[in-house]
Every structure is written in C-alpha cells, then in structure tokens.
C-alpha cells in the first residue's frame, strides 16, 4: 500500500503515519523528520535548510525531492510507504508523480486529516518540538499551509482515492476511520475488476 497523509501542522500526520505503518507493514517516511535529522547532524544539506525549517518556510522543492527519491523507491519495493508531509504543494505532487509513476511507485490513496485551527495551535504549543513550535512560527506554518497545501487538496479533490477524516477525534478513532476508508477503497477497486 502506498499512502499520503496531508494535514496542517499538528493535524496528526506523524501520529497516524506511525499507526498505519505498524498496522499495514509499510514504511513511514516523514519529510519533516528527515529534514530535521539533517539539521541536527549539521550535514551540508542541514546547513542549507536550517533557516527554512526554523522559520516554518517550505524547503525548496528540488532539495526535498532529492532527499526522498531513494527512500520512497526503496519502500515501494518492500511493501509500500506512508508519506507524511510530502507532497505539500501542487508542484511537488506533479513532480513526484512524474518520477514515481514509471517506477510503479505512485500513490494509491491520500488521506486529508482535518482539524480546526484552535486545536492545531493547542496541540503544537503543548508539544513544543523546538524552534518551530513557538507561537509566531506556528502562526506562519499555518499560513504557509493555507497558501501552499490547501491548493494541493483542491487539486486532488474529486479523485476517488482521496478522502478526508475528522482528525480532531482521539488518535485511535482517527486511525480506525482511516483503516475503514482504506478497506472500502480496496473493495471498490476489487469490484471495478
Ligand atoms: P513537518 O515535520 O511535516 O511539520 P508540520 O507539517 O508542521 O506538522 P507536525 O509534524 O508539527 O505535525 P503532525 O501533523 O505530524 O502532527 P503530530 O502527529 O506530530 O515539517 C516541518 C518543516 O519541514 C516545514 O515547516 C518545512 O520547513 C519542512 N518541510 C517538511 N516537508 C516539506 C516539504 N514536503 N516541502 C518543503 N518543506 C518541507 O501531532 C502533533 C501533536 O498533537 C503531538 O503532540 C501529538 O501527540 C498530538 N496529537 C496527534 N494526534 C492527536 C489527536 N488525535 N488528538 C489529540 N492530540 C493529538
Ligand atoms: Mg509531523
């Protein structure tokens, strides 16, 4: 299974990706976690991207694509992936599809985790991950999401493999909703044959 999780900062992408990876035996790939690891390790890439991540701005598309290509292809050869935080823009979605489709690694389902803004802010402030969980940076990340990722949801809208779940419910309930929807999608795909 090859899945995408799309949602605002704090929507629960990482939380749900972990649960799905375990349940479905697929690889969790988080663009944010990989980028933060580069920053922590002070790699050449980490030094280039630190200010983007700290300020809550999107890292340039090419950098993210280069970083994800290998792990995504490897995961699709070994059971599949749940991608958390990528794509985040229509351009990233188009570029990724062009690379993945010929390799048989293109996405099969996309999940939108929908959570009200006040709950997002509450979650992020209480988590306090580091430099990007301050009040000002959270506000900026939410704005970046509205400007860049909401158009991606509009771009995917109407595709039968994209669905929205209520991400404000307890994490286990959100997980069960996602699994239920994936089962229905799989059943529909089987009927189509
Ligand atoms: P990224 O790491 O993706 O951060 P984000 O989108 O801001 O989201 P978070 O990781 O903060 O939240 P989440 O949705 O994973 O929620 P979580 O499960 O942790 O990106 C960081 C930065 O990297 C970006 O700003 C950008 O600079 C760069 N970047 C990343 N991808 C990029 C890309 N594709 N292109 C360009 N730049 C990119 O949950 C949050 C909290 O809520 C936790 O404490 C959790 O325990 C709690 N929680 C989760 N679910 C629930 C629930 N159901 N009920 C109650 N609490 C819950
Ligand atoms: Mg995350």
XYZ file of C-alpha atoms and ligand atoms in Angstrom:
251
model
C 0.000 0.000 0.000
C 1.276 3.475 -0.937
C -0.309 6.285 1.051
C -0.081 10.031 1.562
C -1.094 11.920 4.687
C -1.968 15.564 4.169
C -2.822 17.910 7.002
C -1.938 21.178 8.665
C 0.873 21.422 11.219
C -0.291 19.477 14.262
C -3.049 17.607 12.398
C -1.559 14.283 13.484
C 0.285 13.217 10.324
C 3.205 11.743 12.269
C 0.939 10.081 14.843
C -1.283 8.466 12.213
C 1.628 7.540 9.946
C 3.228 5.541 12.760
C -0.004 3.684 13.494
C -0.589 2.931 9.808
C 2.994 1.821 9.214
C 2.686 -0.678 12.038
C -0.792 -1.871 11.094
C -0.090 -2.261 7.369
C 3.576 -3.271 7.500
C 4.693 -0.331 5.379
C 7.485 2.240 5.788
C 6.808 5.595 7.450
C 8.633 8.368 5.594
C 8.382 11.856 7.097
C 9.887 14.701 5.092
C 9.993 16.873 8.217
C 11.760 14.213 10.335
C 14.363 13.626 7.596
C 14.979 17.363 7.207
C 15.298 17.863 10.989
C 17.761 14.959 11.128
C 19.957 16.722 8.547
C 19.808 19.920 10.613
C 20.730 18.042 13.820
C 23.619 16.262 12.079
C 24.795 19.558 10.516
C 25.188 17.892 7.129
C 25.802 20.150 4.128
C 22.102 19.856 3.354
C 21.272 20.573 7.002
C 23.214 23.836 6.944
C 21.382 24.950 3.785
C 17.900 24.187 5.090
C 18.132 25.100 8.777
C 16.684 28.583 8.381
C 13.727 27.354 6.303
C 12.790 24.726 8.886
C 13.335 27.037 11.881
C 11.192 29.762 10.348
C 8.473 27.399 9.137
C 9.064 28.113 5.447
C 8.971 25.395 2.818
C 12.351 23.964 1.869
C 12.897 24.290 -1.922
C 11.147 21.534 -3.910
C 14.315 20.175 -5.550
C 16.001 19.594 -2.187
C 13.020 17.692 -0.815
C 12.631 15.618 -3.997
C 16.321 14.644 -3.987
C 16.136 13.642 -0.342
C 13.004 11.494 -0.741
C 13.637 9.757 -4.062
C 15.701 6.848 -2.716
C 13.674 6.027 0.425
C 10.362 6.224 -1.453
C 11.516 3.929 -4.255
C 13.060 1.508 -1.738
C 9.872 1.444 0.346
C 7.656 0.803 -2.655
C 9.768 -2.241 -3.445
C 9.287 -3.583 0.082
C 5.565 -3.374 0.862
C 4.839 0.300 0.403
C 5.018 3.624 2.211
C 3.060 6.130 4.196
C 4.397 9.552 3.278
C 3.912 12.176 5.981
C 4.339 15.809 4.937
C 5.028 15.292 1.243
C 3.785 16.443 -1.198
C 2.909 19.820 0.256
C 2.438 21.772 -2.958
C 0.840 21.094 -6.341
C 4.283 21.351 -7.956
C 5.689 18.687 -5.615
C 2.732 16.410 -6.375
C 3.214 16.768 -10.124
C 6.987 16.275 -9.962
C 6.670 13.244 -7.679
C 4.048 11.632 -9.906
C 6.288 12.056 -12.959
C 9.153 10.275 -11.162
C 7.124 7.595 -9.351
C 4.597 6.556 -11.966
C 7.036 4.898 -14.404
C 8.564 3.030 -11.434
C 5.208 1.683 -10.270
C 5.686 3.691 -7.066
C 2.880 6.240 -7.447
C 0.457 6.873 -4.617
C -2.699 4.746 -4.236
C -4.565 6.715 -1.577
C -4.373 10.163 0.010
C -5.807 10.989 3.434
C -6.630 14.529 4.486
C -6.605 14.958 8.280
C -8.996 17.793 9.031
C -8.548 19.595 12.385
C -9.808 23.052 13.479
C -7.134 25.723 13.804
C -7.579 26.350 17.536
C -6.989 22.637 18.225
C -3.863 22.656 15.991
C -2.397 25.582 17.916
C -3.249 23.988 21.262
C -1.518 20.727 20.265
C 1.621 22.383 18.895
C 2.086 24.738 21.845
C 1.715 21.878 24.289
C 4.145 19.715 22.298
C 6.879 22.386 21.954
C 9.065 20.438 19.481
C 11.729 23.115 19.324
C 12.424 26.215 17.294
C 9.352 25.795 15.058
C 6.756 25.285 17.818
C 6.800 28.900 19.069
C 3.623 30.960 18.767
C 4.957 33.142 15.934
C 6.377 30.266 13.877
C 3.234 28.159 14.367
C 1.177 31.050 13.002
C 3.495 31.290 9.993
C 3.403 27.495 9.367
C -0.400 27.632 9.360
C -0.291 30.482 6.851
C 2.163 28.546 4.638
C -0.229 25.578 4.813
C -3.194 27.740 3.712
C -1.249 29.247 0.845
C 0.566 26.176 -0.464
C -1.098 22.982 0.719
C -4.801 23.868 0.622
C -4.426 24.277 -3.195
C -2.995 20.736 -3.236
C -6.186 19.473 -1.546
C -8.191 21.292 -4.203
C -6.006 19.738 -6.908
C -6.663 16.231 -5.525
C -10.368 16.877 -4.783
C -12.686 14.600 -6.716
C -10.126 11.824 -7.131
C -11.721 8.662 -5.788
C -8.542 7.711 -3.871
C -8.520 10.907 -1.791
C -10.661 11.223 1.339
C -10.995 13.408 4.439
C -11.248 12.196 8.019
C -12.098 14.127 11.169
C -8.652 14.454 12.750
C -9.960 16.129 15.910
C -11.125 12.786 17.335
C -8.896 10.709 19.634
C -5.922 9.252 17.708
C -7.212 5.626 17.844
C -10.601 6.690 16.452
C -8.924 8.625 13.625
C -6.825 5.541 12.881
C -9.895 3.265 12.740
C -11.653 5.729 10.424
C -8.681 5.737 8.048
C -8.428 1.951 8.006
C -12.192 1.680 7.370
C -11.971 4.075 4.438
C -8.943 2.249 3.007
C -10.860 -1.051 3.217
C -13.785 0.487 1.329
C -11.407 1.845 -1.318
C -9.816 -1.582 -1.738
C -13.259 -3.209 -2.012
C -14.302 -0.666 -4.648
C -11.107 -1.285 -6.597
C -11.759 -5.044 -6.470
C -15.368 -4.530 -7.702
C -14.131 -2.472 -10.623
C -12.452 -5.612 -11.893
P 6.714 18.693 9.368
O 7.638 17.970 10.235
O 5.949 17.954 8.342
O 5.764 19.531 10.315
P 4.267 20.008 10.206
O 3.562 19.814 8.927
O 4.288 21.392 10.736
O 3.500 19.028 11.174
P 3.919 18.483 12.581
O 4.965 17.443 12.439
O 4.159 19.601 13.525
O 2.512 17.845 12.986
P 1.897 16.456 12.548
O 0.755 16.695 11.597
O 2.913 15.461 12.186
O 1.204 16.069 13.921
P 1.782 15.125 15.101
O 1.372 13.726 14.835
O 3.197 15.419 15.377
O 7.516 19.852 8.629
C 8.397 20.703 9.338
C 9.127 21.647 8.385
O 9.913 20.877 7.454
C 8.232 22.511 7.494
O 7.823 23.672 8.176
C 9.162 22.799 6.332
O 10.116 23.768 6.689
C 9.880 21.476 6.144
N 9.200 20.538 5.223
C 8.652 19.333 5.555
N 8.124 18.743 4.469
C 8.334 19.583 3.425
C 8.003 19.526 2.045
N 7.321 18.486 1.514
N 8.367 20.569 1.259
C 9.042 21.616 1.773
N 9.371 21.749 3.081
C 9.037 20.725 3.899
O 0.872 15.660 16.306
C 1.100 16.950 16.870
C 0.796 16.900 18.386
O -0.576 16.595 18.563
C 1.571 15.792 19.118
O 1.909 16.239 20.394
C 0.574 14.624 19.167
O 0.786 13.776 20.245
C -0.751 15.356 19.265
N -1.850 14.623 18.594
C -1.799 13.950 17.418
N -2.989 13.419 17.114
C -3.831 13.781 18.125
C -5.215 13.539 18.368
N -5.982 12.838 17.520
N -5.755 14.070 19.479
C -5.007 14.799 20.335
N -3.679 15.051 20.169
C -3.107 14.555 19.073
Mg 4.983 15.534 11.825
